[in-house]
mmCIF file of C-alpha atoms and ligand atoms in Angstrom:
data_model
loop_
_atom_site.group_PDB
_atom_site.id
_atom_site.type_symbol
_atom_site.label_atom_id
_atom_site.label_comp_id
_atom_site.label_asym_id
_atom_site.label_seq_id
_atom_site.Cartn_x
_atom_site.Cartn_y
_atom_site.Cartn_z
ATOM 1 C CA UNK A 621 35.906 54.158 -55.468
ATOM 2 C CA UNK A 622 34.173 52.796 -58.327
ATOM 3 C CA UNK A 623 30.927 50.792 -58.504
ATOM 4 C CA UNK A 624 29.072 49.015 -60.958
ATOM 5 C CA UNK A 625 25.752 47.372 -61.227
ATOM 6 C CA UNK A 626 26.675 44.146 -63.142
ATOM 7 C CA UNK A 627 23.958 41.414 -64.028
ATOM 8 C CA UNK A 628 21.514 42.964 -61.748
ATOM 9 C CA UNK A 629 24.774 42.767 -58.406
ATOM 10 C CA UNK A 630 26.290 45.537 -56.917
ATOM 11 C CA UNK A 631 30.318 45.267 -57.070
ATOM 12 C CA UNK A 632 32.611 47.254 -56.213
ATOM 13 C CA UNK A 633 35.588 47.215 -58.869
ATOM 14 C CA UNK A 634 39.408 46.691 -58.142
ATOM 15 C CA UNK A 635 40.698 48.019 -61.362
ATOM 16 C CA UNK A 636 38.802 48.201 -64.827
ATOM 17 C CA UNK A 637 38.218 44.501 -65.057
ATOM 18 C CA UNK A 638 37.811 42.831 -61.548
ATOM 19 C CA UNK A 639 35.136 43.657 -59.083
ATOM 20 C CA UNK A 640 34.050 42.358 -55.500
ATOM 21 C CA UNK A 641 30.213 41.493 -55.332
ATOM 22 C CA UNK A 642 29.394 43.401 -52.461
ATOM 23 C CA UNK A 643 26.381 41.607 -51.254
ATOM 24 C CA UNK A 644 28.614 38.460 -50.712
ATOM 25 C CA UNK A 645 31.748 40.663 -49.454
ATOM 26 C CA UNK A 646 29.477 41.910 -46.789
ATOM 27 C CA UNK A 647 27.168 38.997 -45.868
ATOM 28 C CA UNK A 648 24.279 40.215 -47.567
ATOM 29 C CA UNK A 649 24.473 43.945 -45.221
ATOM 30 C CA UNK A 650 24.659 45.590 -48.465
ATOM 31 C CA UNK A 651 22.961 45.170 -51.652
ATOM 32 C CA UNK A 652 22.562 43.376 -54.030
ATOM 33 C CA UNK A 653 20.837 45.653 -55.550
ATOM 34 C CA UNK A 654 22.423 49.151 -56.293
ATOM 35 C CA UNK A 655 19.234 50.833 -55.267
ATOM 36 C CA UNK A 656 19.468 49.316 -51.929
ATOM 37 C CA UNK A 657 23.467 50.406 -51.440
ATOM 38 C CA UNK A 658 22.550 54.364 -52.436
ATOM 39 C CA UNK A 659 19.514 54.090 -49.525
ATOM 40 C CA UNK A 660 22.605 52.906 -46.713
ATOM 41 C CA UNK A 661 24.894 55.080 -48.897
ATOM 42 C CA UNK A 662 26.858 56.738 -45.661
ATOM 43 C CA UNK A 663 27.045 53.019 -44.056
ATOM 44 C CA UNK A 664 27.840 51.901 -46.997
ATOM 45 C CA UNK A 665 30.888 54.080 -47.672
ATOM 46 C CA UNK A 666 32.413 53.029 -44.276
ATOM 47 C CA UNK A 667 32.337 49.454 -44.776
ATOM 48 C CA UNK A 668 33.855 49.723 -48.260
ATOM 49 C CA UNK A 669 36.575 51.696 -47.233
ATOM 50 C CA UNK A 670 37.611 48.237 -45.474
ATOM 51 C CA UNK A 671 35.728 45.723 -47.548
ATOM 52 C CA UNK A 672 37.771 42.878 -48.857
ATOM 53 C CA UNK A 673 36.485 39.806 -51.082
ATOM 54 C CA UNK A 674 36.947 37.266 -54.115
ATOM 55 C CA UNK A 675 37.497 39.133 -56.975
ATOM 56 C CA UNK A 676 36.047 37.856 -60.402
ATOM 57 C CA UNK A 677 36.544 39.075 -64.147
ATOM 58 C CA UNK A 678 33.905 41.532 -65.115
ATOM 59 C CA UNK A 679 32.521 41.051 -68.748
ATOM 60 C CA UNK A 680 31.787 44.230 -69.884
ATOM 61 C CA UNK A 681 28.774 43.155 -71.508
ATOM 62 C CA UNK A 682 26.842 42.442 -68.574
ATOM 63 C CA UNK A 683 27.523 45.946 -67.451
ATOM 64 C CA UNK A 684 24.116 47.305 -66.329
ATOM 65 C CA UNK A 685 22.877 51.223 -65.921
ATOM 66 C CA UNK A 686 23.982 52.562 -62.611
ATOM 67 C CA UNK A 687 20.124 54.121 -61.775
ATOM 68 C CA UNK A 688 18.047 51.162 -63.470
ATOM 69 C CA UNK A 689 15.176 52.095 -61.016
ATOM 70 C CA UNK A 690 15.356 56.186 -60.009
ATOM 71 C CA UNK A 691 12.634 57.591 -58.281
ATOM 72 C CA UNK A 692 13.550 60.862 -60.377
ATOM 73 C CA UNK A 693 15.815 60.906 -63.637
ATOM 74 C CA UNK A 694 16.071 64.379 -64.699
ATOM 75 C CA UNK A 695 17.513 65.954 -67.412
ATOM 76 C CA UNK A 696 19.033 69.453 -67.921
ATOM 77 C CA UNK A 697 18.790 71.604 -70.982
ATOM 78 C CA UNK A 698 20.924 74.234 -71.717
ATOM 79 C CA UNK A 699 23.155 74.076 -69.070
ATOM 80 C CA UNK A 700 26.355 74.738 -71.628
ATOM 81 C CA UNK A 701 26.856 78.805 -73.632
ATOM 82 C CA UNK A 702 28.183 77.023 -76.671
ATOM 83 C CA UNK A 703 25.133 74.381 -77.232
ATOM 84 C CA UNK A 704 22.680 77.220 -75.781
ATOM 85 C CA UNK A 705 23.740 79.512 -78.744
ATOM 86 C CA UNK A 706 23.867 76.447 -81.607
ATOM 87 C CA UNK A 707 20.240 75.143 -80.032
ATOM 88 C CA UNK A 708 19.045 79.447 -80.777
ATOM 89 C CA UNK A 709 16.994 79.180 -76.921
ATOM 90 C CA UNK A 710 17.517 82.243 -74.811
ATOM 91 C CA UNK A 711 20.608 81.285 -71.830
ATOM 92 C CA UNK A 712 18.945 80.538 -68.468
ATOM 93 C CA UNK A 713 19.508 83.219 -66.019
ATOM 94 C CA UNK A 714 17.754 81.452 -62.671
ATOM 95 C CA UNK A 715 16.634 78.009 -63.566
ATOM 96 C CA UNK A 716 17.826 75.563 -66.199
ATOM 97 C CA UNK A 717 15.167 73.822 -68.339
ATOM 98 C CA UNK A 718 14.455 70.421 -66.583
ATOM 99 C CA UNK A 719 13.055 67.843 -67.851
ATOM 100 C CA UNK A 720 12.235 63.925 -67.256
ATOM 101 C CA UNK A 721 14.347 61.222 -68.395
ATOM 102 C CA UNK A 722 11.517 58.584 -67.627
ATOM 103 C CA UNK A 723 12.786 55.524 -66.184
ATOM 104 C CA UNK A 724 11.519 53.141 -69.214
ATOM 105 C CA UNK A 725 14.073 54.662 -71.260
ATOM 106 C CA UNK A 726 17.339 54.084 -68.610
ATOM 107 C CA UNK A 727 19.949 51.627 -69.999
ATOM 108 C CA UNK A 728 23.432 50.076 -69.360
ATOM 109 C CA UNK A 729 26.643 51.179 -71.217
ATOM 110 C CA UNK A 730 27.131 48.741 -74.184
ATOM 111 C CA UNK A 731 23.536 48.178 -75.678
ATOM 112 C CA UNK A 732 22.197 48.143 -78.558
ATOM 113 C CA UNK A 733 19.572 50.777 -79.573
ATOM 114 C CA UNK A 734 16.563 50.804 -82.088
ATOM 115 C CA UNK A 735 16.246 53.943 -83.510
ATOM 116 C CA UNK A 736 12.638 55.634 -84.076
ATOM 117 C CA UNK A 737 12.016 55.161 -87.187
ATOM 118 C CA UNK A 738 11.489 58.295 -89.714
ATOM 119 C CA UNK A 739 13.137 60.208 -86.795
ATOM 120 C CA UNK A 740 15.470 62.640 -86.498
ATOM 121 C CA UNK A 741 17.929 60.614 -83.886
ATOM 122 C CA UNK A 742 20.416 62.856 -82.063
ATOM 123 C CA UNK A 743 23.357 62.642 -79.804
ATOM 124 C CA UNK A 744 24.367 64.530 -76.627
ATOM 125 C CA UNK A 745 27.145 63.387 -74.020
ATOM 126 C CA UNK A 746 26.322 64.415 -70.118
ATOM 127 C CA UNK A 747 27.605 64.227 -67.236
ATOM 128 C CA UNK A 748 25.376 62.090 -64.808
ATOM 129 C CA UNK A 749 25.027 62.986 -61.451
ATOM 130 C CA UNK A 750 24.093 60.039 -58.890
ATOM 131 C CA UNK A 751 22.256 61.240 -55.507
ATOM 132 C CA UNK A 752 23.595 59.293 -52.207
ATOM 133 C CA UNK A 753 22.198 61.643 -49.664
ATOM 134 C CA UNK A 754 18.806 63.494 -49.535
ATOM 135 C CA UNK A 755 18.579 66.838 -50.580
ATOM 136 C CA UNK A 756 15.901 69.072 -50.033
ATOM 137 C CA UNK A 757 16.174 72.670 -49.306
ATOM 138 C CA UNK A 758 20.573 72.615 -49.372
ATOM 139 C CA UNK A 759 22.689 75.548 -48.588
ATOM 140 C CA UNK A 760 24.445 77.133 -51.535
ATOM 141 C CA UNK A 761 27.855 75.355 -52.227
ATOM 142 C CA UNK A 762 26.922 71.916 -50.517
ATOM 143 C CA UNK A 763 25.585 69.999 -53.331
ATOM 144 C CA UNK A 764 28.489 67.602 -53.369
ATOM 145 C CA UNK A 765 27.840 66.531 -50.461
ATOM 146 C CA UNK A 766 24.500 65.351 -51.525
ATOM 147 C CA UNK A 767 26.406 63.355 -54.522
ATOM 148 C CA UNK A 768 27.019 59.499 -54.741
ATOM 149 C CA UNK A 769 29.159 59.511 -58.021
ATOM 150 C CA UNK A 770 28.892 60.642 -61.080
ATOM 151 C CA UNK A 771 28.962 58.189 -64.566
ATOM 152 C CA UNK A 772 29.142 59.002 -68.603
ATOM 153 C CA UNK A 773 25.373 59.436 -70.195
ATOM 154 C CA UNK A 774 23.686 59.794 -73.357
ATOM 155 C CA UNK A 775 20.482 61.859 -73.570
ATOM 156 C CA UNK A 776 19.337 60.513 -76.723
ATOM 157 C CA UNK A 777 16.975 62.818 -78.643
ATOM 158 C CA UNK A 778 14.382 62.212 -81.187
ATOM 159 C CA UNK A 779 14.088 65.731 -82.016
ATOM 160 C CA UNK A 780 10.689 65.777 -84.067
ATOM 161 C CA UNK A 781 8.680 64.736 -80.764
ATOM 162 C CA UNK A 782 10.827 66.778 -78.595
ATOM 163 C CA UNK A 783 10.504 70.293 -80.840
ATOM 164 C CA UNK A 784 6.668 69.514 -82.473
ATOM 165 C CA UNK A 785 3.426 70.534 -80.961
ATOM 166 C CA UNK A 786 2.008 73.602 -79.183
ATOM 167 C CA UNK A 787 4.686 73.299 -76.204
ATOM 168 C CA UNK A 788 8.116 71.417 -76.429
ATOM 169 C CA UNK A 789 7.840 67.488 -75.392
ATOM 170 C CA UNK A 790 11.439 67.145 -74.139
ATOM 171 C CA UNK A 791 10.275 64.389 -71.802
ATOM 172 C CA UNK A 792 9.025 62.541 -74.222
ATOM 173 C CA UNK A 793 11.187 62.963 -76.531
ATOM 174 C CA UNK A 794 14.136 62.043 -74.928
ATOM 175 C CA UNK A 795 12.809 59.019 -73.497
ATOM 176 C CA UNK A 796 12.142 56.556 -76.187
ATOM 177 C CA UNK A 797 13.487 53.076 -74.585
ATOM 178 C CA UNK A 798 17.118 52.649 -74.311
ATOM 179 C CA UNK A 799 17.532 56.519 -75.037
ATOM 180 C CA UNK A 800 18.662 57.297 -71.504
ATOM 181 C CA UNK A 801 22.201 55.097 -71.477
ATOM 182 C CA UNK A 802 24.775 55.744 -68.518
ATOM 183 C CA UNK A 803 27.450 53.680 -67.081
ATOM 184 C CA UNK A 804 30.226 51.981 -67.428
ATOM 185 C CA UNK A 805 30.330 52.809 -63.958
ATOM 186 C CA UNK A 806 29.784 55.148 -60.711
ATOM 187 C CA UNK A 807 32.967 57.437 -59.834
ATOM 188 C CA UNK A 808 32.870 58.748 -56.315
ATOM 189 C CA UNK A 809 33.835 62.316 -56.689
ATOM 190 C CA UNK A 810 37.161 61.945 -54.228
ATOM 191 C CA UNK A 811 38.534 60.276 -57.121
ATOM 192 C CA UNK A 812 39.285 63.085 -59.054
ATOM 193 C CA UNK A 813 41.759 65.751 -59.155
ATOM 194 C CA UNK A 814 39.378 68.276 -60.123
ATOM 195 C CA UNK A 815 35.710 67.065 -59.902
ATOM 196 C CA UNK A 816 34.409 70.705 -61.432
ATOM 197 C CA UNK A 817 36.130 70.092 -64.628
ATOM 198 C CA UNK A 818 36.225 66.893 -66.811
ATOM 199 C CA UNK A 819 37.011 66.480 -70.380
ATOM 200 C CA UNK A 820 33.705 65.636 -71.654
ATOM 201 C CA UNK A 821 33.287 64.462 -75.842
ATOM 202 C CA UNK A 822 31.136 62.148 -77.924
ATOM 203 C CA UNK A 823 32.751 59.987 -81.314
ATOM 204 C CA UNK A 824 30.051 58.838 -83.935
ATOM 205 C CA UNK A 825 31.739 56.154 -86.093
ATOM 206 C CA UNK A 826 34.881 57.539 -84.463
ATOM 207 C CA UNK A 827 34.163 61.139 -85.941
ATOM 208 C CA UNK A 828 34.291 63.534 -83.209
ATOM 209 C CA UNK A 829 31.206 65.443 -83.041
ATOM 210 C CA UNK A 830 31.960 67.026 -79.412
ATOM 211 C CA UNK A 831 34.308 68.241 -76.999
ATOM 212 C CA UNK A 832 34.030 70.434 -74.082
ATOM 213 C CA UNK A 833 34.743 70.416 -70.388
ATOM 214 C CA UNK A 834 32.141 70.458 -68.003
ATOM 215 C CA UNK A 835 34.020 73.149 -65.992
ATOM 216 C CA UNK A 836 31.812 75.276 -68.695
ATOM 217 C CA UNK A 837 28.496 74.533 -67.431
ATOM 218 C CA UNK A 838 26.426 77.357 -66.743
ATOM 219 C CA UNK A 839 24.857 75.676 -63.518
ATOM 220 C CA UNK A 840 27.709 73.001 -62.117
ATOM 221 C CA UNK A 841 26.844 70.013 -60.435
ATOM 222 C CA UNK A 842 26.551 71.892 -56.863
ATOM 223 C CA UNK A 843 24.350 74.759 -58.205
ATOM 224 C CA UNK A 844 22.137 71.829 -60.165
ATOM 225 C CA UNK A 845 21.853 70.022 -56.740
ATOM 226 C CA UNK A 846 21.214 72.846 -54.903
ATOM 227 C CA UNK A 847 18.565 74.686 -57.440
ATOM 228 C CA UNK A 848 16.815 71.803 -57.961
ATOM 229 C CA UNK A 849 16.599 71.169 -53.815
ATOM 230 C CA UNK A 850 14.590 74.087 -53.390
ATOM 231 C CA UNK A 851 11.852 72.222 -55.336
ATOM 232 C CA UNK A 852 12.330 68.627 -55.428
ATOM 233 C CA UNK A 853 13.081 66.519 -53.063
ATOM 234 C CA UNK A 854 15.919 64.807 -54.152
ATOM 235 C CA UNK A 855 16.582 60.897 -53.113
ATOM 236 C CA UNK A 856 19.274 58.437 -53.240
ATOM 237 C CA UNK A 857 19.410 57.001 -56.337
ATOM 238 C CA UNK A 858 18.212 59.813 -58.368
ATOM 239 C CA UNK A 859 19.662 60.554 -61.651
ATOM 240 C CA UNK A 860 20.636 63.965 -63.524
ATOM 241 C CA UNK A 861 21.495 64.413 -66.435
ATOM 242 C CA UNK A 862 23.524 67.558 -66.497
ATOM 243 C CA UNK A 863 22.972 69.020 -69.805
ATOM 244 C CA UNK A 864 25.550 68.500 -73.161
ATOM 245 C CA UNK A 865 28.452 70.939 -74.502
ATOM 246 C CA UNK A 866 27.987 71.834 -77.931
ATOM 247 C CA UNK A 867 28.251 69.672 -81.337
ATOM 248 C CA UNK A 868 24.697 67.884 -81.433
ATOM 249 C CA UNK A 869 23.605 67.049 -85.051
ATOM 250 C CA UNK A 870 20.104 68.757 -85.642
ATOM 251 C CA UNK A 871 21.436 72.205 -85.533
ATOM 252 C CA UNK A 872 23.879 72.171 -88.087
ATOM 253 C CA UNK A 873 23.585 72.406 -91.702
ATOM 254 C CA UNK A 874 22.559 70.418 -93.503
ATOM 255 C CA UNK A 875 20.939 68.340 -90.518
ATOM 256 C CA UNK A 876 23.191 65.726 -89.087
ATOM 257 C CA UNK A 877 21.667 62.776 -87.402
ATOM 258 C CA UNK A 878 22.203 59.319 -86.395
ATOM 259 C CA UNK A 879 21.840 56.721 -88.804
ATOM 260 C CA UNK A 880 21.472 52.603 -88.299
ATOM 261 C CA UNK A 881 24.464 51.272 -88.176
ATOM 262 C CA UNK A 882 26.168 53.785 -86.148
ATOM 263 C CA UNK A 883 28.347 53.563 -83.113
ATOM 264 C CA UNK A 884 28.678 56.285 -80.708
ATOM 265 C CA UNK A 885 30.828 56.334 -77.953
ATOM 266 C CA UNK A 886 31.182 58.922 -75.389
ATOM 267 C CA UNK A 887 33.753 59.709 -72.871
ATOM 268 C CA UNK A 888 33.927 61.705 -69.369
ATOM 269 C CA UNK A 889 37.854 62.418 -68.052
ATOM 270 C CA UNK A 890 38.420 59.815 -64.859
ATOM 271 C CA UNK A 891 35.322 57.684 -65.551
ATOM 272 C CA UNK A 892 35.317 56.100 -68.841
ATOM 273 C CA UNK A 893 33.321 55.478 -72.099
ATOM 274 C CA UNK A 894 30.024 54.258 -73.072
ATOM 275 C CA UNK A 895 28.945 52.869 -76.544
ATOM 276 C CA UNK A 896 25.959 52.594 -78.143
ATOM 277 C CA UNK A 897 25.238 50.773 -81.748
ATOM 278 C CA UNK A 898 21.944 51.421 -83.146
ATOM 279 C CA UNK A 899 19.495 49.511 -85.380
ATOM 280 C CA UNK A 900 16.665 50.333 -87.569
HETATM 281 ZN ZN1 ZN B 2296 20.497 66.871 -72.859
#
């Protein structure tokens, strides 16, 4: 199944340009809002299995972020060998490096972002990992189960206030407003053949600038779930971020970085792509 939060509405979609609003489909039992589906998530799942309705042309434009309101958005660092070699950290042996994406920054598919200005504006394509059932404390080798969907993300990087300073600021830097985009919608994970490895790459101005497979992740999206349990507590709706294969521009020379005007558009195997434009 695939959802999508569109103009604020829940909707489940019937192929890539009609969707049922769910809150009307089922009498107002679920939704609208996608915050309110992920908290009946298991209920939810049964009823849509069934769940018939009028189904209405979806504009992409009104295509909203799949987690506008988390109560966690995390993101991942070094969670692939290739960018953990290029970025010149040390490869995480127990825990990734986890940061927050803070909420302010969270938005939908197709907008338009204003670059910081003087910055040094960077790209990197993840995998985005949507909770649908609590996890806290999970066995080894259940975090799936713990897993709404997954959607395409951007963790958008201004790398001077993420690197400067006594101690790195990834939160911060990574969380300028509208540097968090996801979308263009949730994929349950039955929907693919192989939910462990997805072609995962980024185009800027139709340039590729990466291209991996997220069946290279150091920590996959079970051992994320998991590691991350035995701290957190993690809740539906939660977002993570899982960390980007290698190709981002600061580390290559001469510096290569995102400049207004630009489009970027990145794309995850059996969900779809996102794309920004950005202003000065
Ligand atoms: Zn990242």
């Amino acid at each position: 199944m695939r959802i999508a939060n569109y103009e604020s509405r829940t909707v489940i979609l019937v192929d890539e340009k009609h969707g049922i609003d769910v809150a009307e489909a089922s009498n107002g039992r679920f939704g609208p809002d996608i915050h309110a589906v992920y908290d009946d998530w298991d209920e939810f799942l049964v009823w849509a299995a069934e769940a018939s309705g009028d189904s209405f042309e979806i504009d992409e434009g009104k295509l909203g972020p799949l987690t506008p309101r988390p109560l966690q958005s995390l993101g991942i660092g070094l969670n692939y060998d290739e960018h953990v070699t290029e970025s010149g950290f040390g490869r995480p042996e127990k825990l990734p490096p986890v940061f927050p994406k803070f909420q302010s920054s969270i938005s939908g598919p197709y907008e338009t972002v204003k670059l910081v200005e003087g910055g040094r504006n960077d790209w990197e394509v993840e995998l985005v990992i949507v909770i649908g059932r609590s996890a806290h404390h999970i066995a080894q080798g259940t975090g799936w189960d713990h897993v709404a969907g997954v959607t395409v993300g951007q963790d958008l990087s201004e790398r001077a206030t993420q690197l400067d300073g006594p101690a790195p600021q990834f939160g911060l830097g990574k969380s300028f407003p509208g540097y968090s985009p996801q979308g263009p919608w949730l994929v349950t994970p039955d929907e693919f053949i192989n939910r462990d490895d997805l072609a995962i790459s980024c185009t800027l101005d139709g340039e590729e600038v990466q291209n991996g497979r997220t069946s290279q992740m150091i920590f996959d999206v079970p051992a994320l779930v998991e590691k991350l349990s035995q701290i957190l507590t993690l809740e539906p709706g939660d977002a993570i971020y899982s960390g980007t294969p290698s190709g981002v521009g600061f580390t290559r020379e001469p510096e290569w970085l995102i400049q207004p005007g630009q489009t970027l558009e990145s794309t995850i195997e059996g969900i779809g792509t996102i794309r920004q434009v950005f202003t000065s």
